[in-house]
Coordinates of C-alpha atoms in Angstrom, one line a residue:
X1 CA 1.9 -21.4 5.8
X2 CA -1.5 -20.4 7.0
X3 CA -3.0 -20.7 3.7
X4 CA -1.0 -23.2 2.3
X5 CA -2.5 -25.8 5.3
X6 CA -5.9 -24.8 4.2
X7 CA -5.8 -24.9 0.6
X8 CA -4.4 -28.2 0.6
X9 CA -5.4 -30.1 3.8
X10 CA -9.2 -28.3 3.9
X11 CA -10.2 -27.4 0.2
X12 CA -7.6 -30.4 -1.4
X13 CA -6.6 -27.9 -4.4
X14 CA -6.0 -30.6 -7.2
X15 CA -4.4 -29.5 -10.9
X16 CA -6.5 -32.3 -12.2
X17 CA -10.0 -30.8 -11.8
X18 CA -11.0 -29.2 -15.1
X19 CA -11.9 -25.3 -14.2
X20 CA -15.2 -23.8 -15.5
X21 CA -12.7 -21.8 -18.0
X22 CA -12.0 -24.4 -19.9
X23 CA -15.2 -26.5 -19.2
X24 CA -17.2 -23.6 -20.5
X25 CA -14.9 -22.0 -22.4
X26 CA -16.5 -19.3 -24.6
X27 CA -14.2 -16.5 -24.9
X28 CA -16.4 -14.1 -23.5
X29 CA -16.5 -15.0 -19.6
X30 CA -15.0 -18.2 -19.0
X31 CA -11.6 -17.2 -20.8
X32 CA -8.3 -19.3 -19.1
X33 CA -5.8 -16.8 -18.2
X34 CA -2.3 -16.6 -17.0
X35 CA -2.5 -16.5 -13.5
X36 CA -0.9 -13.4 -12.7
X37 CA -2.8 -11.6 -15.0
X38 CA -5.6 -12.9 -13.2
X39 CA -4.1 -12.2 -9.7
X40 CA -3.9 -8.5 -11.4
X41 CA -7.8 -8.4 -12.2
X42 CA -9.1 -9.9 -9.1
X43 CA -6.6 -7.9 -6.6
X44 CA -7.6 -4.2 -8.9
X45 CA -11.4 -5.6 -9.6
X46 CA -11.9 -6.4 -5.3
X47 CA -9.9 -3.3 -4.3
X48 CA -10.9 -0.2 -6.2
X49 CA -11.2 2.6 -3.8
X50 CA -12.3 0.5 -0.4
X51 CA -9.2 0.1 1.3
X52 CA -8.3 3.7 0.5
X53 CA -11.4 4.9 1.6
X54 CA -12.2 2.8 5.0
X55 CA -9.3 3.0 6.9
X56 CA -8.8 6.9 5.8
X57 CA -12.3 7.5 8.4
X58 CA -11.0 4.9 10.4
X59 CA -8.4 6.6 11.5
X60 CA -10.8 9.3 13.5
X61 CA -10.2 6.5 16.2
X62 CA -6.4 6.4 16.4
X63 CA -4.3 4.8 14.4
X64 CA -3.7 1.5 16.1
X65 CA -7.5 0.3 16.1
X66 CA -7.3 0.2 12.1
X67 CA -4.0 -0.9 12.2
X68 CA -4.9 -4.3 14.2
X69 CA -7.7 -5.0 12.5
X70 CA -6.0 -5.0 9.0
X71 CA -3.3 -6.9 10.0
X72 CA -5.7 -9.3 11.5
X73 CA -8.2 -9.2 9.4
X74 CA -6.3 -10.0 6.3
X75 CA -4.4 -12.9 7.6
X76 CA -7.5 -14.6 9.4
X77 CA -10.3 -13.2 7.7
X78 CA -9.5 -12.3 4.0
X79 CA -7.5 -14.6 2.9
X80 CA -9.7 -17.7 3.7
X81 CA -13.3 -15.5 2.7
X82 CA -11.5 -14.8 -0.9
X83 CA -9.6 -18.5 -1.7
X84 CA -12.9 -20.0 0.0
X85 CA -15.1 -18.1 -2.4
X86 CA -13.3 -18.5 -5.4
X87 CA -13.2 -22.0 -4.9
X88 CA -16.6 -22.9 -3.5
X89 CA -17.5 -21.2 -7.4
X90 CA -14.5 -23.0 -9.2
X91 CA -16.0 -26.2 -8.4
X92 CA -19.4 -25.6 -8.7
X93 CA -19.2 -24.6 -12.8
X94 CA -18.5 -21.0 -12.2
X95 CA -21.6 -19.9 -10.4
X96 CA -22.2 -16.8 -8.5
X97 CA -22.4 -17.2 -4.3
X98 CA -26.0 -17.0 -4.5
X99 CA -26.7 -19.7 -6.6
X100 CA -24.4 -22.2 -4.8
X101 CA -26.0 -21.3 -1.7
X102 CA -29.1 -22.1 -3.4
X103 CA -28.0 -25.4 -3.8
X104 CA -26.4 -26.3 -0.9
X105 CA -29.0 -24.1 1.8
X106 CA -31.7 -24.0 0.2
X107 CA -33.8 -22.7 -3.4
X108 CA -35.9 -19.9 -1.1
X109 CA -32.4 -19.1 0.7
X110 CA -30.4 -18.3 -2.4
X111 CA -33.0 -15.8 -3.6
X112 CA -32.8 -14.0 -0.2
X113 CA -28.9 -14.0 -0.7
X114 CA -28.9 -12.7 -4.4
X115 CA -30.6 -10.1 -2.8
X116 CA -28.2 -8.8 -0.5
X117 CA -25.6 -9.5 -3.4
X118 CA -27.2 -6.9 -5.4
X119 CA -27.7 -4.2 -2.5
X120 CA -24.1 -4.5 -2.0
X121 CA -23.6 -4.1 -5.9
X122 CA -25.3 -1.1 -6.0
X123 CA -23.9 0.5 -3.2
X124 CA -20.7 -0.2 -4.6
X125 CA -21.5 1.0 -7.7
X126 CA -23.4 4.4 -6.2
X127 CA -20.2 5.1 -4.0
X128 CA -18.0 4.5 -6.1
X129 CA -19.6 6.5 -9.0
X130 CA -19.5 9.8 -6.9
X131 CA -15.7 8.9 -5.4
X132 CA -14.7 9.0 -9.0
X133 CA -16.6 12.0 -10.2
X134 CA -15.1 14.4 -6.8
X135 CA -11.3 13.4 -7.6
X136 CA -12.2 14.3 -11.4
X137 CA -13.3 17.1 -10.4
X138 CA -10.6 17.9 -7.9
X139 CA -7.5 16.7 -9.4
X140 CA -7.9 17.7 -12.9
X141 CA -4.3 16.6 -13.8
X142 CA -5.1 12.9 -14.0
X143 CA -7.9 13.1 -16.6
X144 CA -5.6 12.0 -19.2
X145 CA -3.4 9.3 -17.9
X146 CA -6.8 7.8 -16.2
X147 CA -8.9 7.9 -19.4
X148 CA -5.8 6.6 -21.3
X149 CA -5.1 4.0 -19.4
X150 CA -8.3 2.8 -21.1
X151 CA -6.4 2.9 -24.6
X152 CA -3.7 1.2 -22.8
X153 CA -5.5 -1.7 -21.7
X154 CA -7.2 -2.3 -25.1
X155 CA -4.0 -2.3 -26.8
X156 CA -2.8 -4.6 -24.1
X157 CA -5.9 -7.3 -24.4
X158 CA -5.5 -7.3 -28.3
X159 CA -1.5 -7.7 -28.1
X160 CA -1.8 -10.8 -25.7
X161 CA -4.6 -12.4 -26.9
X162 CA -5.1 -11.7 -30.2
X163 CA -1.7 -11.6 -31.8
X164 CA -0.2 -13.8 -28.9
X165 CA 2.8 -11.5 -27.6
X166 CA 4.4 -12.4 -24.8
X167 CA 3.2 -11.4 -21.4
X168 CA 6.2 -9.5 -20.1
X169 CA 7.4 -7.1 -22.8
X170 CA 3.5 -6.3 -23.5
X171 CA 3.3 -5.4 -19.6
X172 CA 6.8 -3.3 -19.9
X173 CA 5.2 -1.4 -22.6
X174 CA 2.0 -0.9 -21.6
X175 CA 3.4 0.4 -17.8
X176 CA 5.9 3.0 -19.0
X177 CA 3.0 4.3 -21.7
X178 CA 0.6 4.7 -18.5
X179 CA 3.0 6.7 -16.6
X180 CA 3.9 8.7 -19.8
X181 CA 0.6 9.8 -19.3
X182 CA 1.2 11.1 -15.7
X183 CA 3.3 14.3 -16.9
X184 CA 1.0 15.1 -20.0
X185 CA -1.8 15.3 -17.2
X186 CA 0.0 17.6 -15.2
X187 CA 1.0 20.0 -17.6
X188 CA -2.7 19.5 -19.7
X189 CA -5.4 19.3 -16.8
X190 CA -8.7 19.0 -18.4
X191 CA -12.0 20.5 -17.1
X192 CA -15.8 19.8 -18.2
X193 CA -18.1 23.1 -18.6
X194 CA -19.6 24.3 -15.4
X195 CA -22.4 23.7 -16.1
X196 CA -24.2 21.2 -19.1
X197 CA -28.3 20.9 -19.2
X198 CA -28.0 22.1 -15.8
X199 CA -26.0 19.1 -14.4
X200 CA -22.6 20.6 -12.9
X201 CA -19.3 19.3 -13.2
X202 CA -19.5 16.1 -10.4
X203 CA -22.7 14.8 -12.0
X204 CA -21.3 15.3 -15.6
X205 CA -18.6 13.2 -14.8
X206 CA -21.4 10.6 -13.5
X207 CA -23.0 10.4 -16.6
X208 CA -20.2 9.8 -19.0
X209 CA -19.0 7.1 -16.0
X210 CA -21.4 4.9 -16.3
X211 CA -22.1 5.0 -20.3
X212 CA -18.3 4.0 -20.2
X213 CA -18.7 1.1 -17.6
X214 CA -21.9 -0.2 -19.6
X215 CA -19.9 -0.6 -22.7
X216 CA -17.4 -1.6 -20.9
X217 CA -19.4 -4.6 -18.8
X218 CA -20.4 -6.7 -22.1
X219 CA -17.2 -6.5 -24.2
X220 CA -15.0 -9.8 -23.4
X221 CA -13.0 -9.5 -20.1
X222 CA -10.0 -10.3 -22.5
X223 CA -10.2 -6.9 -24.5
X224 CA -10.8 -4.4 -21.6
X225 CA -11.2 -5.6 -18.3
X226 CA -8.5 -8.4 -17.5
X227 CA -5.9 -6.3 -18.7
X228 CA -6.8 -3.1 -17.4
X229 CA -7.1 -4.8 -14.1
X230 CA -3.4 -6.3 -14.6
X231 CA -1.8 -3.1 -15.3
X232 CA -3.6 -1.8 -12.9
X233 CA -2.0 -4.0 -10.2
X234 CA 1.2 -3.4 -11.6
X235 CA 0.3 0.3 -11.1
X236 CA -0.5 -0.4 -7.8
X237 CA 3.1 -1.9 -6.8
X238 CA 4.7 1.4 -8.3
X239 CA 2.5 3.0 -5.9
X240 CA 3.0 1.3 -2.9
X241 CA 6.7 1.0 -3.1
X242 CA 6.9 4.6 -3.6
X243 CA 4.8 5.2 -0.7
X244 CA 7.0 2.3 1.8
X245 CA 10.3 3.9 0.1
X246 CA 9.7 7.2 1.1
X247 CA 8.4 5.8 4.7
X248 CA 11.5 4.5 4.9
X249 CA 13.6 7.4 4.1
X250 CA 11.7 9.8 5.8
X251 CA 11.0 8.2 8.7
X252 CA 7.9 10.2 9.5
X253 CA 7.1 11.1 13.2
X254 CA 3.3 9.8 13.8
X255 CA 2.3 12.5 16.0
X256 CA -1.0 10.7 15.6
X257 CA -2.8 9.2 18.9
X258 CA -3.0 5.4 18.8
X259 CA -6.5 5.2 20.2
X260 CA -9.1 8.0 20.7
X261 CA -12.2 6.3 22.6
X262 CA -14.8 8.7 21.5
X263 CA -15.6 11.3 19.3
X264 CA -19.0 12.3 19.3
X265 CA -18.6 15.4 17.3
X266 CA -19.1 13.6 13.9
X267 CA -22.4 13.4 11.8
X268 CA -24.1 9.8 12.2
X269 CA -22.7 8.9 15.6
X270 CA -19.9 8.0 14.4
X271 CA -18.3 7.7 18.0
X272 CA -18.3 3.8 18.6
X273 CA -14.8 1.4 17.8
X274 CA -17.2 -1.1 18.7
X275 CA -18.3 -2.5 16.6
X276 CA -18.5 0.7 13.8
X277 CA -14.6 0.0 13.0
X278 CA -15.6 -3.3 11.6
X279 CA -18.2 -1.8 9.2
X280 CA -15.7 0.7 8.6
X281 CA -12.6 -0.9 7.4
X282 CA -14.4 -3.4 5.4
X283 CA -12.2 -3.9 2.1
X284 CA -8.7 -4.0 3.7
X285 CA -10.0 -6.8 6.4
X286 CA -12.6 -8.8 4.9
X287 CA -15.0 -8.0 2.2
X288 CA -18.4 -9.4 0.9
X289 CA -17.8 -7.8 -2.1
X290 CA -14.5 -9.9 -2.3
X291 CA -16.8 -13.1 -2.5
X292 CA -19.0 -11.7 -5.5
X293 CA -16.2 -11.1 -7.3
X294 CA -14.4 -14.1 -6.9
X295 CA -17.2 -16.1 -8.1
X296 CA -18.5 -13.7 -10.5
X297 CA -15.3 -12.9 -12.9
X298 CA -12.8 -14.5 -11.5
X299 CA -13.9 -18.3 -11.3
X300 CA -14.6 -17.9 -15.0
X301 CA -10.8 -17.3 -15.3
X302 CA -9.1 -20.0 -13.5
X303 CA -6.7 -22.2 -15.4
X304 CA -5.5 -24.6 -12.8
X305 CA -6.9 -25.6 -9.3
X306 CA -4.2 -24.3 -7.8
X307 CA -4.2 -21.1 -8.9
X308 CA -6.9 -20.4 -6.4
X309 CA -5.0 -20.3 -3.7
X310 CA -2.5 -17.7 -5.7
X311 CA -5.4 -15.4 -6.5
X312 CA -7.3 -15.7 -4.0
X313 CA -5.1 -15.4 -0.5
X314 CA -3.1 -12.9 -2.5
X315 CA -5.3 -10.7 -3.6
X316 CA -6.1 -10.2 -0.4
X317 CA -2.8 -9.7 1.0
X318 CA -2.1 -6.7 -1.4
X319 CA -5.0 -5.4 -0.8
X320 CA -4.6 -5.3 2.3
X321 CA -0.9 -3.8 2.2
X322 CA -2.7 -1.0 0.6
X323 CA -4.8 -0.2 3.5
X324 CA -1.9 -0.4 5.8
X325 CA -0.1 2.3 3.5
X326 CA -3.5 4.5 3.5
X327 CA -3.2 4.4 7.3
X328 CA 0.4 5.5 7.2
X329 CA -0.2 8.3 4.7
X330 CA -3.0 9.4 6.7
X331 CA -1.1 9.7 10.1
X332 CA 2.1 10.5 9.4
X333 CA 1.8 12.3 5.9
X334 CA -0.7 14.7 6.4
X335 CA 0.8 15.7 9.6
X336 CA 3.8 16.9 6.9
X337 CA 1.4 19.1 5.6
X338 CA -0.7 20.6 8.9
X339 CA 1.7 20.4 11.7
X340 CA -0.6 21.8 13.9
X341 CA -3.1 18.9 14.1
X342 CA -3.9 17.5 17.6
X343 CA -6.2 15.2 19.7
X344 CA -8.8 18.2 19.1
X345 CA -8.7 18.1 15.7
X346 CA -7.6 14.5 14.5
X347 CA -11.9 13.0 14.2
X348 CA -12.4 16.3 11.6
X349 CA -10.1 13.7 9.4
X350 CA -12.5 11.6 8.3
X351 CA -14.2 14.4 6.2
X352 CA -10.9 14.9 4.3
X353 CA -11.1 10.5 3.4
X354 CA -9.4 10.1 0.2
X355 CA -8.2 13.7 0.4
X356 CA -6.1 12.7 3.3
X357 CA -4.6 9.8 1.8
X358 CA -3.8 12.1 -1.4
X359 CA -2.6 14.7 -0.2
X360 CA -0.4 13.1 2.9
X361 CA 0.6 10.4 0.6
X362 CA 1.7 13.0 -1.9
X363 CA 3.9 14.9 1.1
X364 CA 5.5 11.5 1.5
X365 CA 6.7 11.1 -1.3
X366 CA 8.1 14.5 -1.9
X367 CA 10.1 14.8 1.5
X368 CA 11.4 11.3 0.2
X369 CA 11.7 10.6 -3.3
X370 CA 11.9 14.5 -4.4
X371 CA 9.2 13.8 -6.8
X372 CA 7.3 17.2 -7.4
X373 CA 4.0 17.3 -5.0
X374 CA 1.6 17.6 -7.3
X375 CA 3.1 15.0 -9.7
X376 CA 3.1 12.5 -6.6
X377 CA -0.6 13.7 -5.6
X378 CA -1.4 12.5 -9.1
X379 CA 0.0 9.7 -9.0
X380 CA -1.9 8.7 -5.8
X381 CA -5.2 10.1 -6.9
X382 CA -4.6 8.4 -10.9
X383 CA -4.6 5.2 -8.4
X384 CA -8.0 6.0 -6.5
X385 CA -9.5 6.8 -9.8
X386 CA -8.7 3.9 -11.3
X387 CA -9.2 1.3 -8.7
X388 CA -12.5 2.6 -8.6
X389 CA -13.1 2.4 -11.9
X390 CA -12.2 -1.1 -12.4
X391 CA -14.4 -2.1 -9.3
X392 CA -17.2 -0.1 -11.1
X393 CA -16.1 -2.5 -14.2
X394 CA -16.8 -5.1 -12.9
X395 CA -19.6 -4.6 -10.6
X396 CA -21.9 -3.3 -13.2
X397 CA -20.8 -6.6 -14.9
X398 CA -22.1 -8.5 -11.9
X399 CA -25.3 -6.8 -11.2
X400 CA -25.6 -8.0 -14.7
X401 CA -25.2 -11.5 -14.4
X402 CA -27.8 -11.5 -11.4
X403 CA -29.9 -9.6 -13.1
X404 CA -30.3 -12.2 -15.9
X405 CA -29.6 -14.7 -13.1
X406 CA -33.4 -13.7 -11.9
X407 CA -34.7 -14.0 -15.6
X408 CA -33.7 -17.5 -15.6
X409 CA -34.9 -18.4 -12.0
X410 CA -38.3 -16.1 -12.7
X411 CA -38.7 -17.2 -16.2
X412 CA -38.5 -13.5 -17.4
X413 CA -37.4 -13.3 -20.7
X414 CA -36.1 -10.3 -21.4
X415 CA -34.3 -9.9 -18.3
X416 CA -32.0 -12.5 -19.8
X417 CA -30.4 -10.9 -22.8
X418 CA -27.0 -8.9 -21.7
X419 CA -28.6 -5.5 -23.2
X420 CA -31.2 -5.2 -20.9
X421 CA -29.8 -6.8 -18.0
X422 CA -27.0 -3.8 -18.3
X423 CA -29.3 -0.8 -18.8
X424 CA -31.6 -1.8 -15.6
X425 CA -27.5 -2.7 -13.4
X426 CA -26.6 0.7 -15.1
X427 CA -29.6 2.5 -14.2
X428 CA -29.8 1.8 -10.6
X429 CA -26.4 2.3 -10.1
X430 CA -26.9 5.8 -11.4
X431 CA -29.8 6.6 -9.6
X432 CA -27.7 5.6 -6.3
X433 CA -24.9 8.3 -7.5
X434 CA -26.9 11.0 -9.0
X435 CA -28.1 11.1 -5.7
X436 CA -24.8 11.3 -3.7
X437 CA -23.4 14.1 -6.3
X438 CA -25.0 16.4 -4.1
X439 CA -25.2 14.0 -0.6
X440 CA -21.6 12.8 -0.9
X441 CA -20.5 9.4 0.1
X442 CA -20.3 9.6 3.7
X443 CA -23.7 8.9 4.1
X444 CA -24.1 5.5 2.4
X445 CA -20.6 3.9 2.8
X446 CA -21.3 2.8 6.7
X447 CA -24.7 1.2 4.9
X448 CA -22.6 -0.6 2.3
X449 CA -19.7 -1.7 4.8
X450 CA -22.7 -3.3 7.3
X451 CA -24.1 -5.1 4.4
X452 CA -20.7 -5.6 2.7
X453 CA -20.0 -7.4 5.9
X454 CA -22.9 -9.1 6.5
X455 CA -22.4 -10.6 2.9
X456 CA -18.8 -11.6 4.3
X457 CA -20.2 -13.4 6.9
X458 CA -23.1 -15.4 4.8
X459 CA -20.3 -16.3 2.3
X460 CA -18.3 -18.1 5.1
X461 CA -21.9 -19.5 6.0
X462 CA -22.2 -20.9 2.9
X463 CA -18.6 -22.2 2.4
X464 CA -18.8 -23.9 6.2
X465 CA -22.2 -25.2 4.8
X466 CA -20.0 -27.1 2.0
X467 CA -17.0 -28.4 4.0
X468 CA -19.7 -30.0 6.2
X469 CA -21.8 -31.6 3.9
X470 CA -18.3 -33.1 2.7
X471 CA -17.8 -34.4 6.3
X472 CA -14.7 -32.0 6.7
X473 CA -16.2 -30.7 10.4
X474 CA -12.6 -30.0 11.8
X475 CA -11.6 -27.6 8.6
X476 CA -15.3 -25.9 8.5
X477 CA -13.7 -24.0 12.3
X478 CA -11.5 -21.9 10.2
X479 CA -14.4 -20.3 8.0
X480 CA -17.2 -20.7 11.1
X481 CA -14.7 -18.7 13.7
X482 CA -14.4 -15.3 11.7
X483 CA -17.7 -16.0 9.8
X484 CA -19.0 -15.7 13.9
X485 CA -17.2 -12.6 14.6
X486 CA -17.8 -10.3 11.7
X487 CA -21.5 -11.5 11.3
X488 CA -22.4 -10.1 15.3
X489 CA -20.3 -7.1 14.3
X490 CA -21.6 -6.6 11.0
X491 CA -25.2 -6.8 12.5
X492 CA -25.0 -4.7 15.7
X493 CA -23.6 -1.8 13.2
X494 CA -26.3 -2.3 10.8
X495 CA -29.1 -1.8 13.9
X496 CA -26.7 1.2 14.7
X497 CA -27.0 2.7 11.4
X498 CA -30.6 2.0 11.3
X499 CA -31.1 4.1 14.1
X500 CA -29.3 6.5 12.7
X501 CA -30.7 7.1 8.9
X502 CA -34.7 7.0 11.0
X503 CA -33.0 9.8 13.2
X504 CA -31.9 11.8 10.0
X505 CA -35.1 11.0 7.9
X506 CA -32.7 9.4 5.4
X507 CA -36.1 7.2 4.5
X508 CA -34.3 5.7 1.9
X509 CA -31.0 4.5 3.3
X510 CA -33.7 3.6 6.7
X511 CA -35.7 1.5 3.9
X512 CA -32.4 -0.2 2.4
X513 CA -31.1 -0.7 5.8
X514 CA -34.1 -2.4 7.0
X515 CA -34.6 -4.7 3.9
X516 CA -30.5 -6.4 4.4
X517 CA -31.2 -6.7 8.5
X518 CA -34.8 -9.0 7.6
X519 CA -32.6 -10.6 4.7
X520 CA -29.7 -11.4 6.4
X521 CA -31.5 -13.0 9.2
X522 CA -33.5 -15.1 7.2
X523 CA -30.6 -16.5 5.6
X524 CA -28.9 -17.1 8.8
X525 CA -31.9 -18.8 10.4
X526 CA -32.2 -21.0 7.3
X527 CA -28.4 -21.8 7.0
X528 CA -28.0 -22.6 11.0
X529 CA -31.0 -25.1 10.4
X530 CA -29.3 -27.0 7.5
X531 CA -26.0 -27.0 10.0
X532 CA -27.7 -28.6 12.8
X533 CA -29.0 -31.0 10.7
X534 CA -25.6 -31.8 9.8
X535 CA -24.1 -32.5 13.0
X536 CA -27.3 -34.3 14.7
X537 CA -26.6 -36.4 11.6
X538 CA -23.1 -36.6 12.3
X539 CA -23.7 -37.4 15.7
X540 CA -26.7 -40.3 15.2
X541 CA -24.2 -42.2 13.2
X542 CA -21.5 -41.8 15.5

């Protein structure tokens, strides 16, 4: 209802409004798709390993803290961010956030913007690069049924689009091939060399990550990545209604506290709900990176207005059903498998992250379903390794299109061609997770969920920007409340972290940290100016 007020009382969702994907129609990007194919790219494409990853540390606090602010956050927060984005983009030709905030804020503004676009890109990218590489390494049983589901999806984009075969036996097929794969994994794990010109196993898998998700970003989203994302999502659903069945049957008791107030005994200071949670549980809640995507990919896809609302609000909904079953794994599984945990112990979770969600996800499903424990911990982990993969998908195809964004705007030429513009999104992307082979995650991902929310918040800026200039002031409240919240949130994490990374000597996340706190402010200070200009407008000829 919530949505459905919104999309057609605020943004007036009309079918009659030609859709950059037929407007610019070229195959390549702006491709018209079937929108639940596209609900499966965007949902897969926004979620990768986020809400998986967030609300597993989260959970150091308690369970209830994360469990609140996904409910909330989803409802209040997502769901108008993602439809907002997606259709801020839709009907401005398909452009990335950046540039319509260039021209509805200002030229100097959007720059600033791209730039935090990009950080957030590369952090994603970075993270998720290394996330992928450790469950390779660690769960060697889903090498083949992750790596095939590549063959899968090919198959899938050439079936539907090329020889025209209907949607629904082509998504039967290409399912029960993917989970064919699950059993061949288990009984033939694969495992690289030790050791290959010196790089070991984790920053092996690195390198053959991102030649894969180079190729990958300039072949047409209708070959690779629409319908990996699609069967994907359909992936996902198995997933979670294994994970709710078993919930169910089980009935798990969460021998989990519901709030721990502090826990100082973690690397970072990571001992404040307030406001650290927020920065924490970013995808799950609300997501910057949600934004980019939305009017990277997916506004390239839409076929009908209204679709936006179907993509958009729902993409966020699963996604955020996902974190609510990461929580439950996390609390109530994984005390299946240590009985002993207590109060003392429950903060030394968030080192375990996805390992908690995979391996108490995996006990779930055993004490329910009766599938084996390793074959469900596969299944779980096949799905972090592929969410992440098809976030990496499509991130490095973003970083892409800013990248030859900037040789437009800068009048630099080769930046412009889609060969270079991949090797320089691919090769700072890799730089980011060469590094954090050795570093891990943990250190970055507070970095990338401050900027990823302060990008949130800026998108809602931007969006609350537009409603105004269309003299809808009483719909711009619903993007300007949360856009309020989550931006002071955002920011008083990102000075934490600051502190933090100087106190470490982690000069380079200090530097990075630094760079989105001066940028973000600008862009605020710029977009509260064109707002008051707005209203003192609104109000002189009142």
């Amino acid at each position: 209802m919530y949505s459905r007020l919104y999309s057609s009382k605020v943004l007036e969702l009309d079918d009659s409004f030609v859709t950059p994907a037929h407007e610019y129609r070229d195959d390549v990007d702006f491709v018209p798709a079937n929108k639940f194919v596209l609900w499966g790219h965007h949902f897969t494409a926004v979620a990768g390993a986020a809400p998986i990853v967030g609300p597993a540390i989260a959970v150091q606090w308690g369970w209830l803290p994360a469990f609140l602010w996904v409910v909330i956050g989803t409802i209040a927060f997502a769901g108008i961010h993602d439809m907002s984005a997606l259709w801020a983009s839709v009907k401005n030709e398909g452009k990335s956030i950046g540039t319509i905030c260039t021209r509805f804020v200002g030229n100097k503004v959007g720059q600033l913007f791209m730039v935090v676009i990009f950080l957030v890109l590369l952090m994603v990218n970075g993270a998720f690069g290394v996330i992928i590489a450790k469950e390779s390494v660690e769960h060697t049983t889903t090498i083949i049924p992750a790596w095939g589901a590549v063959a899968v999806a090919l198959v899938m984009g050439q079936a539907i689009y090329r020889f025209k075969m209907k949607l629904v036996p082509v998504t039967v097929v290409a399912v029960i091939a993917l989970y064919a794969l699950v059993p061949l994994g288990v009984a033939f794990p694969v495992s690289l060399p030790e050791s290959v010109f010196g790089l070991g196993q984790n920053a092996q898998w690195v390198v053959l990550l991102y030649i894969y998700a180079g190729i990958a970003s300039v072949l047409p989203v209708w070959a690779l990545l629409q319908p990996r994302d699609y069967v994907n999502g359909i992936q996902l659903f198995v997933g979670l209604i294994l994970l709710y069945a078993s919930i169910v049957i089980v009935h798990p008791n969460v021998s989990a506290p519901g709030i721990i107030p502090a826990i100082t005994d973690n690397p970072g200071g990571w001992h404040m709900i307030i406001p650290v949670l927020f920065i924490t549980v970013a995808c799950g809640a609300i997501s910057g990176f949600h934004g980019i995507v939305s009017s990277g990919t997916t506004s390239k896809q839409v076929d009908k207005m209204k679709d936006v609302r179907f993509v958009g609000y729902l993409g966020s909904m699963g996604e955020g059903s996902l974190a609510l079953a990461t929580i439950i794994a996390c609390v109530a599984g994984v005390s299946l498998v240590n009985a002993d945990l207590n109060i003392e112990t429950w903060g030394d979770l968030y080192k375990g992250g996805v390992a908690s969600f995979v391996s108490g996800g995996g006990a779930l499903i055993y004490e329910g379903l009766g599938i084996p424990q390793e074959a469900s911990a596969t299944l779980l982990s096949l799905m972090v390794i592929l969410f992440a993969a098809t976030t990496m998908d499509a991130g490095i195809r973003l970083q892409r299109y800013i990248i030859q964004e900037w040789g437009d705007i800068y009048n630099i030429r080769f930046l412009r061609g889609k060969g270079v513009a991949t090797i320089v999104a691919v090769a700072t992307s890799f730089a980011i997770s060469i590094n954090g082979v050795s570093d891990g995650q943990v250190a970055i991902w507070p970095l990338f969920g401050a900027t990823n929310q302060l990008l949130a918040s800026l998108t809602l800026m931007v969006t609350a920007v537009i409603l105004l200039k269309s003299k809808k002031f009483g719909g711009s409240l619903v993007v300007l409340v949360p856009m309020t919240f989550i931006l002071v949130m955002s920011f008083w994490g990102a000075l934490i972290k600051l502190g933090d990374y100087f106190q470490a000597e982690n000069y380079l996340l200090t530097t990075l940290n630094a760079i989105v706190i001066v940028v973000t402010l600008l862009v605020v200070l710029s977009a509260l100016k064109v707002i008051s200009k707005i209203l003192s407008d609104k109000k002189a000829s009142a």
